[in-house]
Amino acid sequence: MVASPTLILASASPQRRTLLKKLGVAFRIIPSRVSEKSREKNPLRLARELARRKALAVARKYADAAVLGADTIVVCGGEIIGKPRSKKEARSILEKLNGRWHKVYTGVALAREGGKIIFDAVALSRVKAHKLPSAALAALAGKHMDKAGAYAVQDKKDPFISRIEGELDNVIGLPLKAVRKLLR
């Protein structure tokens, strides 16, 4: 595991916090406040870039810590889908994903020594959404504004997802297999 006395999770996500706790490592939470805007159009490179940016933003302020950054994006029909900015946009995203397969990429990066990336990775999962009627989509829209794709697979009451190929933890926001490798 990480030799540094301090591990920082550069995320305010409660889901990432819960997943990281499963690994049994001690950590602090210091959310990064970096922009998620980028010109990058390749989803794998975008997920990696944003995870690195988040880890570095915090690591530059805490030279004695190892900082874990992560970013999750959804891709459907070649379109990169982030977090919805409005209930209307959430509804539009859910309609786009409705009944279709899409991909979820989560980039993770570990930074140390005041701002140096020592390891990064990107996990990919394929996700199939149920085909839901318009009224069900309207009811779901706006419930998960802080999630890429506007849905929360960990919410047992959310009927949107029917199948996942790949790591569930990746779809939730922190691929634990990759994180274990980062922390070795």
JSON list of N, CA and C in Angstrom, two decimals, residues 2 47-53 55-56 66-70 106-113 115-123 178-184:
[
{"chain": "A", "resi": 2, "resn": "VAL", "atom": "N", "xyz": [0.25, 2.40, -0.04]},
{"chain": "A", "resi": 2, "resn": "VAL", "atom": "CA", "xyz": [0.96, 3.67, -0.14]},
{"chain": "A", "resi": 2, "resn": "VAL", "atom": "C", "xyz": [1.88, 3.87, 1.06]},
{"chain": "A", "resi": 47, "resn": "ALA", "atom": "N", "xyz": [-10.94, 10.89, -19.52]},
{"chain": "A", "resi": 47, "resn": "ALA", "atom": "CA", "xyz": [-11.07, 10.39, -18.14]},
{"chain": "A", "resi": 47, "resn": "ALA", "atom": "C", "xyz": [-9.72, 10.44, -17.43]},
{"chain": "A", "resi": 48, "resn": "ARG", "atom": "N", "xyz": [-8.66, 10.05, -18.14]},
{"chain": "A", "resi": 48, "resn": "ARG", "atom": "CA", "xyz": [-7.31, 10.09, -17.55]},
{"chain": "A", "resi": 48, "resn": "ARG", "atom": "C", "xyz": [-6.88, 11.53, -17.27]},
{"chain": "A", "resi": 49, "resn": "GLU", "atom": "N", "xyz": [-7.09, 12.42, -18.23]},
{"chain": "A", "resi": 49, "resn": "GLU", "atom": "CA", "xyz": [-6.70, 13.83, -18.06]},
{"chain": "A", "resi": 49, "resn": "GLU", "atom": "C", "xyz": [-7.38, 14.45, -16.85]},
{"chain": "A", "resi": 50, "resn": "LEU", "atom": "N", "xyz": [-8.69, 14.25, -16.72]},
{"chain": "A", "resi": 50, "resn": "LEU", "atom": "CA", "xyz": [-9.42, 14.87, -15.61]},
{"chain": "A", "resi": 50, "resn": "LEU", "atom": "C", "xyz": [-9.01, 14.28, -14.26]},
{"chain": "A", "resi": 51, "resn": "ALA", "atom": "N", "xyz": [-8.78, 12.98, -14.21]},
{"chain": "A", "resi": 51, "resn": "ALA", "atom": "CA", "xyz": [-8.32, 12.36, -12.96]},
{"chain": "A", "resi": 51, "resn": "ALA", "atom": "C", "xyz": [-6.95, 12.91, -12.57]},
{"chain": "A", "resi": 52, "resn": "ARG", "atom": "N", "xyz": [-6.06, 13.03, -13.53]},
{"chain": "A", "resi": 52, "resn": "ARG", "atom": "CA", "xyz": [-4.72, 13.58, -13.27]},
{"chain": "A", "resi": 52, "resn": "ARG", "atom": "C", "xyz": [-4.81, 15.03, -12.81]},
{"chain": "A", "resi": 53, "resn": "ARG", "atom": "N", "xyz": [-5.64, 15.80, -13.48]},
{"chain": "A", "resi": 53, "resn": "ARG", "atom": "CA", "xyz": [-5.79, 17.22, -13.13]},
{"chain": "A", "resi": 53, "resn": "ARG", "atom": "C", "xyz": [-6.28, 17.36, -11.69]},
{"chain": "A", "resi": 55, "resn": "ALA", "atom": "N", "xyz": [-6.02, 15.12, -9.17]},
{"chain": "A", "resi": 55, "resn": "ALA", "atom": "CA", "xyz": [-4.99, 14.67, -8.23]},
{"chain": "A", "resi": 55, "resn": "ALA", "atom": "C", "xyz": [-3.89, 15.72, -8.08]},
{"chain": "A", "resi": 56, "resn": "LEU", "atom": "N", "xyz": [-3.44, 16.27, -9.19]},
{"chain": "A", "resi": 56, "resn": "LEU", "atom": "CA", "xyz": [-2.36, 17.26, -9.15]},
{"chain": "A", "resi": 56, "resn": "LEU", "atom": "C", "xyz": [-2.76, 18.54, -8.43]},
{"chain": "A", "resi": 66, "resn": "ALA", "atom": "N", "xyz": [-0.02, 11.36, -0.57]},
{"chain": "A", "resi": 66, "resn": "ALA", "atom": "CA", "xyz": [-0.38, 10.72, -1.84]},
{"chain": "A", "resi": 66, "resn": "ALA", "atom": "C", "xyz": [-1.82, 11.12, -2.10]},
{"chain": "A", "resi": 67, "resn": "VAL", "atom": "N", "xyz": [-2.10, 11.58, -3.31]},
{"chain": "A", "resi": 67, "resn": "VAL", "atom": "CA", "xyz": [-3.43, 12.11, -3.63]},
{"chain": "A", "resi": 67, "resn": "VAL", "atom": "C", "xyz": [-4.06, 11.28, -4.75]},
{"chain": "A", "resi": 68, "resn": "LEU", "atom": "N", "xyz": [-5.25, 10.79, -4.49]},
{"chain": "A", "resi": 68, "resn": "LEU", "atom": "CA", "xyz": [-6.00, 10.00, -5.45]},
{"chain": "A", "resi": 68, "resn": "LEU", "atom": "C", "xyz": [-7.08, 10.86, -6.09]},
{"chain": "A", "resi": 69, "resn": "GLY", "atom": "N", "xyz": [-7.00, 11.01, -7.41]},
{"chain": "A", "resi": 69, "resn": "GLY", "atom": "CA", "xyz": [-8.02, 11.74, -8.16]},
{"chain": "A", "resi": 69, "resn": "GLY", "atom": "C", "xyz": [-8.78, 10.77, -9.04]},
{"chain": "A", "resi": 70, "resn": "ALA", "atom": "N", "xyz": [-10.03, 11.07, -9.33]},
{"chain": "A", "resi": 70, "resn": "ALA", "atom": "CA", "xyz": [-10.85, 10.20, -10.19]},
{"chain": "A", "resi": 70, "resn": "ALA", "atom": "C", "xyz": [-11.85, 11.04, -10.97]},
{"chain": "A", "resi": 106, "resn": "THR", "atom": "N", "xyz": [-13.82, 5.40, -16.08]},
{"chain": "A", "resi": 106, "resn": "THR", "atom": "CA", "xyz": [-13.37, 6.12, -14.90]},
{"chain": "A", "resi": 106, "resn": "THR", "atom": "C", "xyz": [-11.85, 6.15, -14.91]},
{"chain": "A", "resi": 107, "resn": "GLY", "atom": "N", "xyz": [-11.32, 7.35, -14.91]},
{"chain": "A", "resi": 107, "resn": "GLY", "atom": "CA", "xyz": [-9.88, 7.53, -14.80]},
{"chain": "A", "resi": 107, "resn": "GLY", "atom": "C", "xyz": [-9.52, 7.71, -13.34]},
{"chain": "A", "resi": 108, "resn": "VAL", "atom": "N", "xyz": [-8.40, 7.12, -12.95]},
{"chain": "A", "resi": 108, "resn": "VAL", "atom": "CA", "xyz": [-7.87, 7.31, -11.59]},
{"chain": "A", "resi": 108, "resn": "VAL", "atom": "C", "xyz": [-6.39, 7.67, -11.71]},
{"chain": "A", "resi": 109, "resn": "ALA", "atom": "N", "xyz": [-5.94, 8.54, -10.84]},
{"chain": "A", "resi": 109, "resn": "ALA", "atom": "CA", "xyz": [-4.54, 8.96, -10.86]},
{"chain": "A", "resi": 109, "resn": "ALA", "atom": "C", "xyz": [-4.05, 9.15, -9.43]},
{"chain": "A", "resi": 110, "resn": "LEU", "atom": "N", "xyz": [-2.81, 8.77, -9.19]},
{"chain": "A", "resi": 110, "resn": "LEU", "atom": "CA", "xyz": [-2.18, 8.96, -7.89]},
{"chain": "A", "resi": 110, "resn": "LEU", "atom": "C", "xyz": [-1.01, 9.92, -8.07]},
{"chain": "A", "resi": 111, "resn": "ALA", "atom": "N", "xyz": [-1.05, 11.02, -7.33]},
{"chain": "A", "resi": 111, "resn": "ALA", "atom": "CA", "xyz": [0.01, 12.03, -7.40]},
{"chain": "A", "resi": 111, "resn": "ALA", "atom": "C", "xyz": [0.71, 12.11, -6.05]},
{"chain": "A", "resi": 112, "resn": "ARG", "atom": "N", "xyz": [2.01, 12.39, -6.10]},
{"chain": "A", "resi": 112, "resn": "ARG", "atom": "CA", "xyz": [2.80, 12.55, -4.87]},
{"chain": "A", "resi": 112, "resn": "ARG", "atom": "C", "xyz": [3.84, 13.63, -5.07]},
{"chain": "A", "resi": 113, "resn": "GLU", "atom": "N", "xyz": [4.63, 13.80, -4.06]},
{"chain": "A", "resi": 113, "resn": "GLU", "atom": "CA", "xyz": [5.78, 14.70, -4.09]},
{"chain": "A", "resi": 113, "resn": "GLU", "atom": "C", "xyz": [5.41, 16.09, -4.56]},
{"chain": "A", "resi": 115, "resn": "GLY", "atom": "N", "xyz": [3.12, 17.20, -6.47]},
{"chain": "A", "resi": 115, "resn": "GLY", "atom": "CA", "xyz": [2.56, 17.45, -7.79]},
{"chain": "A", "resi": 115, "resn": "GLY", "atom": "C", "xyz": [3.14, 16.61, -8.91]},
{"chain": "A", "resi": 116, "resn": "LYS", "atom": "N", "xyz": [3.45, 15.36, -8.64]},
{"chain": "A", "resi": 116, "resn": "LYS", "atom": "CA", "xyz": [3.98, 14.47, -9.66]},
{"chain": "A", "resi": 116, "resn": "LYS", "atom": "C", "xyz": [3.09, 13.23, -9.73]},
{"chain": "A", "resi": 117, "resn": "ILE", "atom": "N", "xyz": [2.60, 12.92, -10.93]},
{"chain": "A", "resi": 117, "resn": "ILE", "atom": "CA", "xyz": [1.79, 11.71, -11.12]},
{"chain": "A", "resi": 117, "resn": "ILE", "atom": "C", "xyz": [2.72, 10.50, -11.06]},
{"chain": "A", "resi": 118, "resn": "ILE", "atom": "N", "xyz": [2.38, 9.54, -10.21]},
{"chain": "A", "resi": 118, "resn": "ILE", "atom": "CA", "xyz": [3.21, 8.34, -10.14]},
{"chain": "A", "resi": 118, "resn": "ILE", "atom": "C", "xyz": [2.51, 7.14, -10.77]},
{"chain": "A", "resi": 119, "resn": "PHE", "atom": "N", "xyz": [1.21, 7.23, -10.97]},
{"chain": "A", "resi": 119, "resn": "PHE", "atom": "CA", "xyz": [0.49, 6.13, -11.61]},
{"chain": "A", "resi": 119, "resn": "PHE", "atom": "C", "xyz": [-0.89, 6.62, -12.01]},
{"chain": "A", "resi": 120, "resn": "ASP", "atom": "N", "xyz": [-1.36, 6.13, -13.16]},
{"chain": "A", "resi": 120, "resn": "ASP", "atom": "CA", "xyz": [-2.75, 6.39, -13.53]},
{"chain": "A", "resi": 120, "resn": "ASP", "atom": "C", "xyz": [-3.29, 5.22, -14.33]},
{"chain": "A", "resi": 121, "resn": "ALA", "atom": "N", "xyz": [-4.59, 5.14, -14.43]},
{"chain": "A", "resi": 121, "resn": "ALA", "atom": "CA", "xyz": [-5.26, 4.06, -15.16]},
{"chain": "A", "resi": 121, "resn": "ALA", "atom": "C", "xyz": [-6.66, 4.51, -15.52]},
{"chain": "A", "resi": 122, "resn": "VAL", "atom": "N", "xyz": [-7.25, 3.82, -16.49]},
{"chain": "A", "resi": 122, "resn": "VAL", "atom": "CA", "xyz": [-8.64, 4.06, -16.86]},
{"chain": "A", "resi": 122, "resn": "VAL", "atom": "C", "xyz": [-9.34, 2.72, -16.94]},
{"chain": "A", "resi": 123, "resn": "ALA", "atom": "N", "xyz": [-10.49, 2.61, -16.29]},
{"chain": "A", "resi": 123, "resn": "ALA", "atom": "CA", "xyz": [-11.31, 1.41, -16.34]},
{"chain": "A", "resi": 123, "resn": "ALA", "atom": "C", "xyz": [-12.50, 1.66, -17.26]},
{"chain": "A", "resi": 178, "resn": "ALA", "atom": "N", "xyz": [-8.27, -1.14, -10.19]},
{"chain": "A", "resi": 178, "resn": "ALA", "atom": "CA", "xyz": [-7.24, -0.17, -10.60]},
{"chain": "A", "resi": 178, "resn": "ALA", "atom": "C", "xyz": [-6.68, 0.58, -9.39]},
{"chain": "A", "resi": 179, "resn": "VAL", "atom": "N", "xyz": [-7.53, 0.94, -8.45]},
{"chain": "A", "resi": 179, "resn": "VAL", "atom": "CA", "xyz": [-7.07, 1.67, -7.26]},
{"chain": "A", "resi": 179, "resn": "VAL", "atom": "C", "xyz": [-6.14, 0.81, -6.43]},
{"chain": "A", "resi": 180, "resn": "ARG", "atom": "N", "xyz": [-6.43, -0.49, -6.29]},
{"chain": "A", "resi": 180, "resn": "ARG", "atom": "CA", "xyz": [-5.52, -1.38, -5.56]},
{"chain": "A", "resi": 180, "resn": "ARG", "atom": "C", "xyz": [-4.12, -1.33, -6.18]},
{"chain": "A", "resi": 181, "resn": "LYS", "atom": "N", "xyz": [-4.07, -1.37, -7.51]},
{"chain": "A", "resi": 181, "resn": "LYS", "atom": "CA", "xyz": [-2.77, -1.31, -8.20]},
{"chain": "A", "resi": 181, "resn": "LYS", "atom": "C", "xyz": [-2.08, 0.03, -7.95]},
{"chain": "A", "resi": 182, "resn": "LEU", "atom": "N", "xyz": [-2.85, 1.11, -7.96]},
{"chain": "A", "resi": 182, "resn": "LEU", "atom": "CA", "xyz": [-2.28, 2.44, -7.72]},
{"chain": "A", "resi": 182, "resn": "LEU", "atom": "C", "xyz": [-1.64, 2.53, -6.34]},
{"chain": "A", "resi": 183, "resn": "LEU", "atom": "N", "xyz": [-2.27, 1.90, -5.37]},
{"chain": "A", "resi": 183, "resn": "LEU", "atom": "CA", "xyz": [-1.84, 2.06, -3.98]},
{"chain": "A", "resi": 183, "resn": "LEU", "atom": "C", "xyz": [-0.75, 1.08, -3.57]},
{"chain": "A", "resi": 184, "resn": "ARG", "atom": "N", "xyz": [-0.36, 0.19, -4.43]},
{"chain": "A", "resi": 184, "resn": "ARG", "atom": "CA", "xyz": [0.72, -0.77, -4.08]},
{"chain": "A", "resi": 184, "resn": "ARG", "atom": "C", "xyz": [2.06, -0.10, -4.05]}
]
